[in-house]
Every structure is written in structure tokens, then in C-alpha cells.
Tab-separated table of C-alpha atoms and ligand atoms in Angstrom:
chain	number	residue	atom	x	y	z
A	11	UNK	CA	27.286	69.148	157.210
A	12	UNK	CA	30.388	67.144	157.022
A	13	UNK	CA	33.293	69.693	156.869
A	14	UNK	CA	34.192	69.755	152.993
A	15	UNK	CA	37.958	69.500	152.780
A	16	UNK	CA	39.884	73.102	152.002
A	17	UNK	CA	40.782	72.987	148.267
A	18	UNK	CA	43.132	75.414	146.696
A	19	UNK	CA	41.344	76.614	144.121
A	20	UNK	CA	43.949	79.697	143.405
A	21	UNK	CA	46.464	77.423	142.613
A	22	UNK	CA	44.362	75.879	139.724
A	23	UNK	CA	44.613	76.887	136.057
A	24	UNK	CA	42.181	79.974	135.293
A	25	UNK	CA	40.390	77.299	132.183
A	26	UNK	CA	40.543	74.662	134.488
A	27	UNK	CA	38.541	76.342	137.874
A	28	UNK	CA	36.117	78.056	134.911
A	29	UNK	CA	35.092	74.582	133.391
A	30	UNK	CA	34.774	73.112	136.965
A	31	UNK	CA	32.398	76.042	138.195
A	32	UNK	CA	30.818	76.075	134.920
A	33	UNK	CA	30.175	72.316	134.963
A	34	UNK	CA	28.770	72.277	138.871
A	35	UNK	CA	26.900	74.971	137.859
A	36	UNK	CA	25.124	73.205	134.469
A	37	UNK	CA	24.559	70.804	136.302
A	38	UNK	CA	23.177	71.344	139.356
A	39	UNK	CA	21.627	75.200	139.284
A	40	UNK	CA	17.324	74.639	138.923
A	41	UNK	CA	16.659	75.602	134.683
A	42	UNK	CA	13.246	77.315	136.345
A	43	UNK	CA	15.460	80.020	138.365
A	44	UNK	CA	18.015	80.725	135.642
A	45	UNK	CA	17.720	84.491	133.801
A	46	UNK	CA	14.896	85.734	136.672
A	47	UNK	CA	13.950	88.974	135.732
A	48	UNK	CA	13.491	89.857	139.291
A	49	UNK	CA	14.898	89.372	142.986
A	50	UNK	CA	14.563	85.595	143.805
A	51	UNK	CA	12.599	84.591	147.134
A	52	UNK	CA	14.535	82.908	149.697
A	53	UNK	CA	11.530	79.625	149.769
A	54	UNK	CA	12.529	79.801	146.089
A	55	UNK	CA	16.390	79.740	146.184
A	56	UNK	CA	16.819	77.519	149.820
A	57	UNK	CA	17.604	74.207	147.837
A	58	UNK	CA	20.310	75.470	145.658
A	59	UNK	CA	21.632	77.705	148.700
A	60	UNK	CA	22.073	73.646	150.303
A	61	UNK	CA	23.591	72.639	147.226
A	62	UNK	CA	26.338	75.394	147.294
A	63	UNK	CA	26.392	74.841	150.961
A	64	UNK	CA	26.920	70.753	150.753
A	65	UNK	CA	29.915	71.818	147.913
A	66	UNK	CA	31.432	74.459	150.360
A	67	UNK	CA	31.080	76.845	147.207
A	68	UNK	CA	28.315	79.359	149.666
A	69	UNK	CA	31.434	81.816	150.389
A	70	UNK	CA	33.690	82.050	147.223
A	71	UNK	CA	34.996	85.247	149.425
A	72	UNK	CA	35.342	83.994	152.652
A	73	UNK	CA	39.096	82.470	153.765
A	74	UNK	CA	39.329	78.393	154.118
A	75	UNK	CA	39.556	79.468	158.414
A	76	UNK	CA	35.791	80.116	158.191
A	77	UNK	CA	34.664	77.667	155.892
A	78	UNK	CA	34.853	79.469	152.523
A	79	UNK	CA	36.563	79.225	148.885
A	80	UNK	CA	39.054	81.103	149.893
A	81	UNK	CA	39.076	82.939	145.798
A	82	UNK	CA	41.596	85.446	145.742
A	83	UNK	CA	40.370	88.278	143.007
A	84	UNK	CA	41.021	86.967	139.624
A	85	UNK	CA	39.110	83.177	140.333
A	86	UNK	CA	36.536	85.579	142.333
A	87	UNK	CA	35.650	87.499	139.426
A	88	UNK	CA	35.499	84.045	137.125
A	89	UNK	CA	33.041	82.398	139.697
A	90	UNK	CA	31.407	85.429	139.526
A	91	UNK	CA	31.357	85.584	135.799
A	92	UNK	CA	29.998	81.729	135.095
A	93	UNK	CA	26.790	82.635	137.763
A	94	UNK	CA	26.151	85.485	135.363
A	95	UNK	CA	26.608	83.240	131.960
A	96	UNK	CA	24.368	80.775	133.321
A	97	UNK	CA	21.828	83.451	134.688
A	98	UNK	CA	22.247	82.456	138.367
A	99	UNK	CA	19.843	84.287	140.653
A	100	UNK	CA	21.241	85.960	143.661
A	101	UNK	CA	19.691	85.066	146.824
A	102	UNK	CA	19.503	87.102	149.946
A	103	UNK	CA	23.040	87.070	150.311
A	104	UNK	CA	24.213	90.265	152.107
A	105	UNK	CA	25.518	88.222	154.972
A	106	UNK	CA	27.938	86.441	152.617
A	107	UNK	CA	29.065	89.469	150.066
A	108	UNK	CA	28.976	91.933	152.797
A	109	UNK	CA	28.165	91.509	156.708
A	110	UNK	CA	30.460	87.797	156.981
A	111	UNK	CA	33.529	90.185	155.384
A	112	UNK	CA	33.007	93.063	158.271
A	113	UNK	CA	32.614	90.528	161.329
A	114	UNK	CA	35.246	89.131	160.038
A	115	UNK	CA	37.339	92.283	159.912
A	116	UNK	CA	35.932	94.287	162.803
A	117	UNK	CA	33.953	91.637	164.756
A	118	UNK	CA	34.573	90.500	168.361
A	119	UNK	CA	35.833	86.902	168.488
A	120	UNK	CA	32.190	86.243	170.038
A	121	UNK	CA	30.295	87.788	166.949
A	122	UNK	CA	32.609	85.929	165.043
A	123	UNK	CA	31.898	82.133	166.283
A	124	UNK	CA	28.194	82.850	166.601
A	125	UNK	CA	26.980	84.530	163.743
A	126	UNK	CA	29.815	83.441	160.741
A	127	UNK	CA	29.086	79.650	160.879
A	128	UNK	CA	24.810	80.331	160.960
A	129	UNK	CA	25.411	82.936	157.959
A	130	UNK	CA	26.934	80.368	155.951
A	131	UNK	CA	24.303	77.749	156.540
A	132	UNK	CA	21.726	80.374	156.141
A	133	UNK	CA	20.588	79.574	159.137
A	134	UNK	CA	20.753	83.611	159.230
A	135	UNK	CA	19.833	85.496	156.361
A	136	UNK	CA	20.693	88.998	156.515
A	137	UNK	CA	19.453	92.532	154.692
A	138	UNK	CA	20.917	95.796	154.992
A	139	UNK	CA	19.389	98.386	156.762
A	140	UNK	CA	21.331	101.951	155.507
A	141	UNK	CA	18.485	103.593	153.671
A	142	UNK	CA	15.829	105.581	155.470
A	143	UNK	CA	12.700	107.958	154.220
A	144	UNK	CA	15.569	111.108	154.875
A	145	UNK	CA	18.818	109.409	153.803
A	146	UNK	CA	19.797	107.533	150.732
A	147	UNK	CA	22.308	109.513	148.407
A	148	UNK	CA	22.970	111.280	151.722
A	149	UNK	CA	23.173	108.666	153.742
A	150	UNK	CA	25.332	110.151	156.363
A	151	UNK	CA	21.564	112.155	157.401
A	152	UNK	CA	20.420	108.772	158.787
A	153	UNK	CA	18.047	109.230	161.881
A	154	UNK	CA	16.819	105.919	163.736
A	155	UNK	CA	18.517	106.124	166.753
A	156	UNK	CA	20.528	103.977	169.915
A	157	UNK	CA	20.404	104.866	173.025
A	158	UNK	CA	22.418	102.789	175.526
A	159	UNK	CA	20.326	102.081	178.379
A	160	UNK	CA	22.113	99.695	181.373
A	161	UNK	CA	23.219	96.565	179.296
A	162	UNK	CA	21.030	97.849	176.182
A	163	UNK	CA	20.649	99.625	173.325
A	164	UNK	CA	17.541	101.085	172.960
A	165	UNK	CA	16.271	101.551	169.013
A	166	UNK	CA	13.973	103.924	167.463
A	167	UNK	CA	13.127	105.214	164.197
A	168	UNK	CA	13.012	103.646	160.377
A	169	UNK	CA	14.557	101.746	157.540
A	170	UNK	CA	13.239	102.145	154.124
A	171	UNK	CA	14.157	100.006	150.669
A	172	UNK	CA	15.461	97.312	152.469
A	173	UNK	CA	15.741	94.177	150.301
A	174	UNK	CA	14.115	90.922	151.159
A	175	UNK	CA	13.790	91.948	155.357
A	176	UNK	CA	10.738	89.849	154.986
A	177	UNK	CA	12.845	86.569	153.948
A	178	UNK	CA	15.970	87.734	156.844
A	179	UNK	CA	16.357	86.994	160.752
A	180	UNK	CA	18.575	89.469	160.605
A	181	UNK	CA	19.507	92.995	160.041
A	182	UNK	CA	22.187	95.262	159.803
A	183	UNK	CA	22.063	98.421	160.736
A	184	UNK	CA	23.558	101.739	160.496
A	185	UNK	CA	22.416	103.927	163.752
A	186	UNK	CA	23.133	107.309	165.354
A	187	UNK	CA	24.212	106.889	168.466
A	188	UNK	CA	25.391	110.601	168.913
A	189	UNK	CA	23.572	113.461	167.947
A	190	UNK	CA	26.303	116.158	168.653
A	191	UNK	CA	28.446	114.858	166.333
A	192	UNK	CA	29.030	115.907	162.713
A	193	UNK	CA	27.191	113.650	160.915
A	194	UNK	CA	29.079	110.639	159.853
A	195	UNK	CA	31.013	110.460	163.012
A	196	UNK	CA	27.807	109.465	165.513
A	197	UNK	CA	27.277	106.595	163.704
A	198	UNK	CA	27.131	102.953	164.752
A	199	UNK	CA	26.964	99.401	163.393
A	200	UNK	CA	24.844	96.992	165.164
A	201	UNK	CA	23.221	93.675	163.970
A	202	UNK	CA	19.556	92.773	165.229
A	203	UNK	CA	17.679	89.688	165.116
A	204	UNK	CA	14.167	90.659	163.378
A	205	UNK	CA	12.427	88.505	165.758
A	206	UNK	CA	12.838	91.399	168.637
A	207	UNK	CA	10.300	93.012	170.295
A	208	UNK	CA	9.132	96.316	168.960
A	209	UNK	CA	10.288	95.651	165.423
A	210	UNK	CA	7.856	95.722	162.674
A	211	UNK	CA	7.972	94.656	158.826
A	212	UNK	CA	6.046	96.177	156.088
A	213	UNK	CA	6.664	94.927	152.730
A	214	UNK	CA	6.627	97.089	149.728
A	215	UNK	CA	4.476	96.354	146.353
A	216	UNK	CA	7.054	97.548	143.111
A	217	UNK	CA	5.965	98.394	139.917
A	218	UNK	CA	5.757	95.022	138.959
A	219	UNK	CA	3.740	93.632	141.877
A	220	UNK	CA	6.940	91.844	143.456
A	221	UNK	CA	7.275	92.578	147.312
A	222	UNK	CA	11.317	92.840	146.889
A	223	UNK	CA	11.483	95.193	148.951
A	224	UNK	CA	10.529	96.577	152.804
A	225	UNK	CA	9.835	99.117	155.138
A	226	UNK	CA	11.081	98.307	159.333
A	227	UNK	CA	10.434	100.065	161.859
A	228	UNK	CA	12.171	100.170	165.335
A	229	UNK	CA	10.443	100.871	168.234
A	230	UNK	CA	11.910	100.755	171.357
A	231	UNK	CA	13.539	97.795	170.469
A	232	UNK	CA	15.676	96.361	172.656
A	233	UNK	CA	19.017	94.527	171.976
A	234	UNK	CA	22.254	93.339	173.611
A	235	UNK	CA	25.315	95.741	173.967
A	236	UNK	CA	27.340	93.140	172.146
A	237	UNK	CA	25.874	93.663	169.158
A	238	UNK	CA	27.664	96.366	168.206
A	239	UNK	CA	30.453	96.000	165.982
A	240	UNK	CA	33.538	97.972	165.723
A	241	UNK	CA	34.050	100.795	168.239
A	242	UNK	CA	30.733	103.156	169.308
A	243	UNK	CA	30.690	106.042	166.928
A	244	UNK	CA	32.852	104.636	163.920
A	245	UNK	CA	30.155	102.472	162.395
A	246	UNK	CA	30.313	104.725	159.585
A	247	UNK	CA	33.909	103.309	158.806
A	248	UNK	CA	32.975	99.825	159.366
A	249	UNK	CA	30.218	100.311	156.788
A	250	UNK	CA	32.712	101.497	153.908
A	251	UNK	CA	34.849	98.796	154.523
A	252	UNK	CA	33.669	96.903	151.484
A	253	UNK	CA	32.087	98.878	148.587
A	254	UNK	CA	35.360	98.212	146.256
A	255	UNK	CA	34.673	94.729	144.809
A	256	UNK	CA	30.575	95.074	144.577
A	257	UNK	CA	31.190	97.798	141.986
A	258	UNK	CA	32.653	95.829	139.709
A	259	UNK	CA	30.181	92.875	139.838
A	260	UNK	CA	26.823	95.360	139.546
A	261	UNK	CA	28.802	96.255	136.068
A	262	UNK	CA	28.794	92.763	134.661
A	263	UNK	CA	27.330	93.107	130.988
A	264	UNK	CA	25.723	89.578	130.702
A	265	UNK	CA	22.448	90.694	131.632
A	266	UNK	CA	22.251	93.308	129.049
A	267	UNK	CA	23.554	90.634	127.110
A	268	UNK	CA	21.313	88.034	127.442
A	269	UNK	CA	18.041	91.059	127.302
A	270	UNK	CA	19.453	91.805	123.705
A	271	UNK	CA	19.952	88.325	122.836
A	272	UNK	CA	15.734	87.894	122.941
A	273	UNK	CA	15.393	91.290	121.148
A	274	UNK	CA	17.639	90.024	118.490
A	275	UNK	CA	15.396	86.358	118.448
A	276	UNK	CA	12.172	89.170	118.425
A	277	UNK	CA	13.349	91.041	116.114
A	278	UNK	CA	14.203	87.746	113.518
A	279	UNK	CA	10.614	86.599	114.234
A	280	UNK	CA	8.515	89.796	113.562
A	281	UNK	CA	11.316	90.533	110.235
A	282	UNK	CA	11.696	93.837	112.526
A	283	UNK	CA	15.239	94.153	111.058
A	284	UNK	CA	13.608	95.371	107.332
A	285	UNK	CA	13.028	98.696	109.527
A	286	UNK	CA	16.040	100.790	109.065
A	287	UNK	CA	14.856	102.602	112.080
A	288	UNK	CA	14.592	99.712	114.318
A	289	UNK	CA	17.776	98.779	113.239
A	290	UNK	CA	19.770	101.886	113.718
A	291	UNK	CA	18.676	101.335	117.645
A	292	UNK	CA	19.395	98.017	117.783
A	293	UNK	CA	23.081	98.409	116.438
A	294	UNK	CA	23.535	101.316	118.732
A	295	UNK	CA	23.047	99.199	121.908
A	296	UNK	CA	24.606	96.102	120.114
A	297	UNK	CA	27.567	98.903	120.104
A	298	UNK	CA	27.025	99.742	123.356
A	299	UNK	CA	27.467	96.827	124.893
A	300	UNK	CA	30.116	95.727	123.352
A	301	UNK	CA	31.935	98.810	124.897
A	302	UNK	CA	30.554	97.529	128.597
A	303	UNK	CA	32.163	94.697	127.675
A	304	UNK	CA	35.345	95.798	126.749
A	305	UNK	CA	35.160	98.314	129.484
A	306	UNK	CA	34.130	95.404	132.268
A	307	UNK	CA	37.168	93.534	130.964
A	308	UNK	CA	39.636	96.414	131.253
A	309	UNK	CA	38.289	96.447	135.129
A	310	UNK	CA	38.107	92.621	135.369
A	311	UNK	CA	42.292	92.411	134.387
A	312	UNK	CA	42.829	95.350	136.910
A	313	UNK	CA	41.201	93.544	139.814
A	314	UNK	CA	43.030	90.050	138.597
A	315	UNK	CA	46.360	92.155	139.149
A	316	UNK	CA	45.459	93.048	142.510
A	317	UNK	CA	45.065	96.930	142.032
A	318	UNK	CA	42.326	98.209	143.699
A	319	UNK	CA	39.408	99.420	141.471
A	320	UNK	CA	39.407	103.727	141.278
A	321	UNK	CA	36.688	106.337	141.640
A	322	UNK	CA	36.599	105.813	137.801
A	323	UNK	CA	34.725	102.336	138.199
A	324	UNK	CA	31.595	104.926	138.656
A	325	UNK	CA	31.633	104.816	134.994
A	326	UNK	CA	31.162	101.365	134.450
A	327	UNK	CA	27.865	101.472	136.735
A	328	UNK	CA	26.333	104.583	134.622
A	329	UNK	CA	27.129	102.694	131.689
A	330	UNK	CA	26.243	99.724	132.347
A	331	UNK	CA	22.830	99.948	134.181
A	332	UNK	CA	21.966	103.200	131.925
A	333	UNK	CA	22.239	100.946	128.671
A	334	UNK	CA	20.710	97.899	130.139
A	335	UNK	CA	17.615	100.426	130.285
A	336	UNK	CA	17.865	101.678	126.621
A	337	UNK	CA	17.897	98.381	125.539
A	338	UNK	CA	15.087	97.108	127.836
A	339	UNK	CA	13.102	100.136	126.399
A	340	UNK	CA	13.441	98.864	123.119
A	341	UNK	CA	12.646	95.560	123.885
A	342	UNK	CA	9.071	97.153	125.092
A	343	UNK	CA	8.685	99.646	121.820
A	344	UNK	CA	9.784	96.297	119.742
A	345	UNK	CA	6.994	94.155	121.260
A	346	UNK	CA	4.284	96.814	120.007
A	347	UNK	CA	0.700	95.850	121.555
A	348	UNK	CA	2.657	92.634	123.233
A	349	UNK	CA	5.251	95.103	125.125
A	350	UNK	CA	2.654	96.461	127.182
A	351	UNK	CA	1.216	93.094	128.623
A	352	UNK	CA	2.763	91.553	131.791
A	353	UNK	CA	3.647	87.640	131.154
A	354	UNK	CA	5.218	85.545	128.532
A	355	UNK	CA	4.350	86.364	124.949
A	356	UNK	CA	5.086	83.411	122.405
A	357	UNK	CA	6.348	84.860	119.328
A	358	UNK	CA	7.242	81.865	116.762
A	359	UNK	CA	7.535	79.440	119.410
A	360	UNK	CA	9.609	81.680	121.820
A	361	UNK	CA	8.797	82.730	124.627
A	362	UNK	CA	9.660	86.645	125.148
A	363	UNK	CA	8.267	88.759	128.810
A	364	UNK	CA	9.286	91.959	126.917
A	365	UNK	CA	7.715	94.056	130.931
A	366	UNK	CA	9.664	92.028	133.543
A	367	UNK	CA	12.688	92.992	132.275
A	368	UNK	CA	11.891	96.635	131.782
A	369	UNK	CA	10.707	96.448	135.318
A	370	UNK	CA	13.902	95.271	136.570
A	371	UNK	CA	16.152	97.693	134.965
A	372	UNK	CA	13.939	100.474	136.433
A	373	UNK	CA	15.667	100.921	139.579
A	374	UNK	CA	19.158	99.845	138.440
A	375	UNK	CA	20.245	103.462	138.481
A	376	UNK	CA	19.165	104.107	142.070
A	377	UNK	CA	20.479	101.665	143.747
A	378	UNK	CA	24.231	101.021	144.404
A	379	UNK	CA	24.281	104.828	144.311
A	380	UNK	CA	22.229	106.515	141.429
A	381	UNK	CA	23.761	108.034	138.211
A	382	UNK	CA	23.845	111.363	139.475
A	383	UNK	CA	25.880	110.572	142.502
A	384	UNK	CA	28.155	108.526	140.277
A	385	UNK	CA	28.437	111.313	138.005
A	386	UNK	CA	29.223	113.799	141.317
A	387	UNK	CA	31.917	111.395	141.990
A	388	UNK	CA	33.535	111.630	138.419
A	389	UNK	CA	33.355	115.269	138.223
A	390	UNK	CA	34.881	114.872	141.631
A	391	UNK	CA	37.532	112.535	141.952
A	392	UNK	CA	38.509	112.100	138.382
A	393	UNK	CA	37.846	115.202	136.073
A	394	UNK	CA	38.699	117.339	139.152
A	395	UNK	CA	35.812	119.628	138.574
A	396	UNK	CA	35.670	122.375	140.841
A	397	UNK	CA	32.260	121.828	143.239
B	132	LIG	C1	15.774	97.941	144.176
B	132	LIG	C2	16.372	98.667	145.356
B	132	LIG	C3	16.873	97.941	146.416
B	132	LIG	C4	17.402	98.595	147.541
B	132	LIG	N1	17.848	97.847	148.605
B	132	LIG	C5	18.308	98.478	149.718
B	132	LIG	C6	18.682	97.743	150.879
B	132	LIG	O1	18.613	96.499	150.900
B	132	LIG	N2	19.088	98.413	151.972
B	132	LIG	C7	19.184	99.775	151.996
B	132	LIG	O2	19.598	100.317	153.014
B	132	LIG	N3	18.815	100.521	150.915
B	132	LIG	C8	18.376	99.906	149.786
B	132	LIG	N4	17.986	100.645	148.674
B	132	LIG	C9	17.977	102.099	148.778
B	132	LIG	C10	19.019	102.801	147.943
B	132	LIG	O3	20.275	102.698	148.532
B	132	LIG	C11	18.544	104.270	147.810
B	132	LIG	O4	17.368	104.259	147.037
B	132	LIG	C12	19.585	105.134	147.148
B	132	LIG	O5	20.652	105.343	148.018
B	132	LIG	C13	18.981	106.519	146.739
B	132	LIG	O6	18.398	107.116	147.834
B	132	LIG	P1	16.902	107.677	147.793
B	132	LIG	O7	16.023	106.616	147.222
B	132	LIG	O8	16.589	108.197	149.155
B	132	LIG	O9	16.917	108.854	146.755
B	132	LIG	P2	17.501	110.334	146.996
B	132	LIG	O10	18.860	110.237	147.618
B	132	LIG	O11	16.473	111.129	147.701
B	132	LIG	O12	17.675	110.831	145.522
B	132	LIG	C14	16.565	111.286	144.723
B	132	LIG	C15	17.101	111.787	143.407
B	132	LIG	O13	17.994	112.902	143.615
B	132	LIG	C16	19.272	112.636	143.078
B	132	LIG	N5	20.308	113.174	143.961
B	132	LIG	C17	20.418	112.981	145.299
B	132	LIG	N6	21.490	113.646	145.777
B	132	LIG	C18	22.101	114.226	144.709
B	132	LIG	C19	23.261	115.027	144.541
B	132	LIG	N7	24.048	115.345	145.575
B	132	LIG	N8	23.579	115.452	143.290
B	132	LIG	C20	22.813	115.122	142.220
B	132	LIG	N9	21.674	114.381	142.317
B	132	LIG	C21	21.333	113.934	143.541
B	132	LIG	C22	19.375	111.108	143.017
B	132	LIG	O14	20.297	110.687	142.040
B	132	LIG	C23	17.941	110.739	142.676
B	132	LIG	O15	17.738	110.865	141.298
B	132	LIG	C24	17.463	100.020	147.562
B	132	LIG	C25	16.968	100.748	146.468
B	132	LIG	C26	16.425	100.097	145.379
B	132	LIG	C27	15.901	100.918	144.243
């Protein structure tokens, strides 16, 4: 790629950087992709990964020094905010939201030239591999092991959950490397190309027949000492490095919005609003997300003034994920005998999937740590609960 010249994008008006990222996006995003109601493929995504790529738009978070926007938080969170509107699918980007930021940070200079430029061309493509059968809330119980061996580390053991490792070269991984030690201070952070010997990849079937997600297992793989990254033991530190900014994105309401905006085109074509029952429910989560909304924005002007997002951003995940399920729930119930059958229902000439979306919000309170752990942190941190 010809190297796109560094633009200062902060220094533009917020109305002018939202029309030009609105615009690009209008115009160039495939109409087939937008509003998926499930986690894009990578053979699905590639071209408009190239297109961002071509732009130098792939890293909004990344500095101008390693080929990225540059966005300091408040044009961050509006780039953000137009891939929602539009109903942008997110791609297998870990390496850009999350592992690009740590090299960055806690990388050699090494790790740095080999693996930043290749993550922003997707020549890699990263997943995260945290989560294992014994550790997810607790993920500090994590298992699979590395045993340094001569000029190795030596891997064993297994990764559940992990998103998309069947579209990824790479993975990053959170290992013990010393059993003696309290638990979140034997931890390490390697990365691992998937192609080494002794790994293995087992997809996972969800609920609604997408393979989103995998199993891997490690066994007695073995990779360079210089992959890890940080210092030996304090991987546990290099993995919490980041887990401010993704809080407030997973909180976005236009989703929900856009869910409620097909009930409300449902509920016009079957007259479902004559039922003063249906319509209680419908109100209530009209009501509800217009508090997300107002809540999201109270967050949004926070992280434009540069404060750093609290442990109270935990409610803006409950909230927002736990209504996105009411309302997907109704948008089943509301579809009566058509709810219930997978595919696109025409109902006067629109085309409603009342089940994908249902499907989707399923695991929305698991992941990014579940309501109850958000709830734990609340009590916690910001009602001071005793424990
Ligand atoms: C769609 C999806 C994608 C994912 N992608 C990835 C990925 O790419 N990489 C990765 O590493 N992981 C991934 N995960 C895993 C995710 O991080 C874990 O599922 C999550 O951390 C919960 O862990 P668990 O599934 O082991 O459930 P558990 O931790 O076993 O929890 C089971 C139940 O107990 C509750 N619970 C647990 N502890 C407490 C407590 N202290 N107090 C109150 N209640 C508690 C939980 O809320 C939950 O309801 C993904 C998960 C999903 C659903």
C-alpha cells in the first residue's frame, strides 16, 4: 500500500470529521453486511477490511507513528458511533482494539516492527485466548501452562469461547507460567502463530448454527522465547492494560435501537399497537432505551473530556445488553407463529428475522463480564457494600 499521508483528524470540527466518516462510510461499507445479526466471517468482511486499509482508517486508535488515525477520545467515540448508525459489522479485530495497543505499550521493539505493520494489513488476524473450561468470571484460575524449555516455551492445556480462532493466524494468550504463585501473579502473555505444531482448532456450533466461536487446544506446542510480552509473571497486568475504552463501546444503544425500530415497523403492520398489552411493553423498552441513551451520552461527554470511565460504567453494560434482550424477546412474542421460525419473514413487504436477533442478544450478558460480575463490581466499588 502506498503510505496514506498522516491527517489530523483531532484538529477537525466534531460535524465536520462525523459527515466525512459518515460519508466514506455510505458510501463505501457493502449494504449486504450492514445490521448482521451475528459475528461477521473474516472471507465475508476481507474487502471492506482493504477498503479501510487503502483509506488508512483500519486503526482509528493507533498513533500516526504506526500507521493509524491517530483519534484522540472524543473523534474515537464519533467514528465509533457512525459504524454503529450505519450497522457496520465488526470483523475479527482484536489485534487492532486490543493486542496492536499492548505491543505497543509493553512490546519489545522486535514484536513491535514484526507483528504491528502485518496486524494492520490483516495479514495477521488475531483472537483472544483468556477463557478456559475452569476460568471465565474467575479468570485469574486459568490452567494451560508454559514451561520454558532451552530457547522455548513449552504449551499445554486449553482455551475455550474463543471468537473467530478459526478465521486468526494468531492468538493471544494468557498462560501460567508459575504454579507457586498466588494466582494472578504466575501469569504470562505470549502470542502464538496457530499454524504451530501441536495446536488444534475445534469450532463450536451456537444456538443459532453459526460457528462464532472455538475450542484450542495446546499440546506441547512449541514457540519462541520472544514471544512473550512484558516481563515473565506480570502478563496478568499486561492483560488489564486496556479494558477502559471497550466498556463504553459494548454500551452503544444503536443496536437496541435499530431491533426496536423493526418491532415498531411489525407492530404498524400486524395493527399490534390496538393491544394495550403489547403496547405497555413496547413503551417500556421505548423508555428504556431512551435512558441507555441518555446514560451512553453522559459516558460519551466524560470520555470526550478525557476522564477516565469509573467502576460505575458496569451499569451501562447491565443496562444496556439486559434491555437489548427484553426487547429482542418481544420482538419473538410479537412475531407469534413467525417468531419461532429461523429466516426472514415478509410482513407487508418487510422483511423482519424476528430469531437472529434474539440469538444474538443471548450471550450479550456473558461476555465482556456477565451481569452478575458487573453487579459484584457495583456493590463493590460504588455502593461500597460490605462482601
Ligand atoms: C459470544 C462469546 C464470545 C466470547 N469470546 C471470547 C474470546 O474471544 N476469548 C475468550 O477468552 N473468551 C471469550 N468468551 C468467554 C467469556 O469471557 C466467558 O464466557 C465469561 O468470562 C464467563 O465465563 P464462563 O462462561 O466460564 O462462565 P462462569 O464464570 O462459569 O459463570 C457462570 C455463571 O455464574 C455467574 N458467576 C460467576 N462468578 C460469579 C460471582 N463471583 N458472583 C456472582 N455470579 C457469578 C456468572 O455470571 C454466570 O452466570 C466469550 C463468550 C461469549 C458468550
Amino acid at each position: 500500500m502506498a503510505a496514506v499521508p498522516a491527517i489530523d483528524y483531532n484538529a477537525m470540527r466534531d460535524e465536520d470529521f462525523r459527515h466525512q466518516v459518515r460519508s466514506f462510510f455510505e458510501t463505501n461499507y457493502p449494504e449486504q453486511l450492514r445490521f448482521l445479526p451475528r459475528r461477521v466471517r473474516m472471507s465475508e468482511i476481507s474487502g471492506w477490511w482493504n477498503t479501510l486499509y487503502e483509506k488508512g482508517w483500519i486503526a482509528p486508535n493507533w498513533p500516526h507513528e504506526w500507521g493509524g488515525m491517530g483519534l484522540e477520545a472524543g473523534k474515537m467515540v464519533i467514528f465509533l458511533e457512525e459504524m454503529e448508525r450505519h450497522g457496520i459489522a465488526r470483523p475479527a479485530d482484536q489485534g487492532i482494539t486490543q493486542v496492536g495497543p499492548i505491543i505497543m505499550k509493553y512490546g519489545t521493539q522486535a514484536q513491535k516492527d514484526h507483528y504491528l505493520p502485518r496486524t494492520r494489513s490483516g495479514e495477521i488476524i488475531w483472537c483472544q485466548g483468556y477463557s478456559e473450561p475452569n476460568a471465565g468470571s474467575d479468570l485469574a484460575n486459568l490452567q494451560t501452562s508454559a514451561v520454558i524449555e532451552g530457547d522455548v516455551f513449552i504449551v499445554n492445556g486449553q482455551k475455550i469461547w474463543t471468537t473467530l480462532a478459526h478465521d486468526s493466524t494468531h492468538i493471544y494468550l494468557l498462560v501460567r507460567t508459575d504454579k507457586e504463585a498466588k494466582k494472578q501473579k504466575g501469569i504470562s502473555f505470549l502470542l502464538v502463530d496457530l499454524q504451530t505444531s501441536g495446536i488444534t482448532i475445534r469450532p463450536i456450533r451456537n444456538i443459532a448454527g453459526h460457528e462464532e466461536f472455538c475450542e484450542v487446544f495446546f499440546d506441547d506446542v512449541r514457540v519462541p522465547r520472544d514471544v512473550l510480552v512484558g516481563k515473565m509473571n506480570e502478563g496478568w497486568t499486561v492483560a488489564k492494560a486496556l479494558l477502559g475504552f471497550e466498556r463504553l463501546n459494548i454500551g452503544s444503544p444503536r443496536r437496541p435501537q435499530y431491533a426496536l425500530m423493526r418491532l415498531e415497523m411489525l407492530a404498524r403492520a400486524k395493527g399490534l399497537f390496538a393491544d394495550t398489552g403489547f403496547l405497555d411493553r413496547f413503551i417500556a423498552i421505548k423508555l428504556d432505551l431512551e435512558d441507555l441513551a441518555a446514560l451512553y451520552g453522559r459516558y460519551v461527554e466524560q470520555v470526550k473530556r478525557g476522564e477516565p470511565l469509573g467502576q460505575d460504567v458496569s451499569s451501562l453494560k447491565i443496562w444496556a445488553m439486559e434491555a437489548w434482550q427484553r426487547l429482542t424477546e418481544l420482538l419473538v412474542e410479537a412475531g407469534a407463529e413467525d417468531g419461532v421460525i429461523e429466516g426472514a419473514h415478509d410482513i407487508a413487504g418487510v422483511e423482519i428475522d424476528f430469531l437472529s436477533p434474539f440469538y444474538y442478544a443471548r450471550p450479550a450478558t456473558i461476555y465482556g463480564g456477565s451481569s452478575e460480575i458487573q453487579r459484584n463490581i457495583l456493590s463493590k466499588y460504588v455502593l461500597e457494600l460490605p462482601s
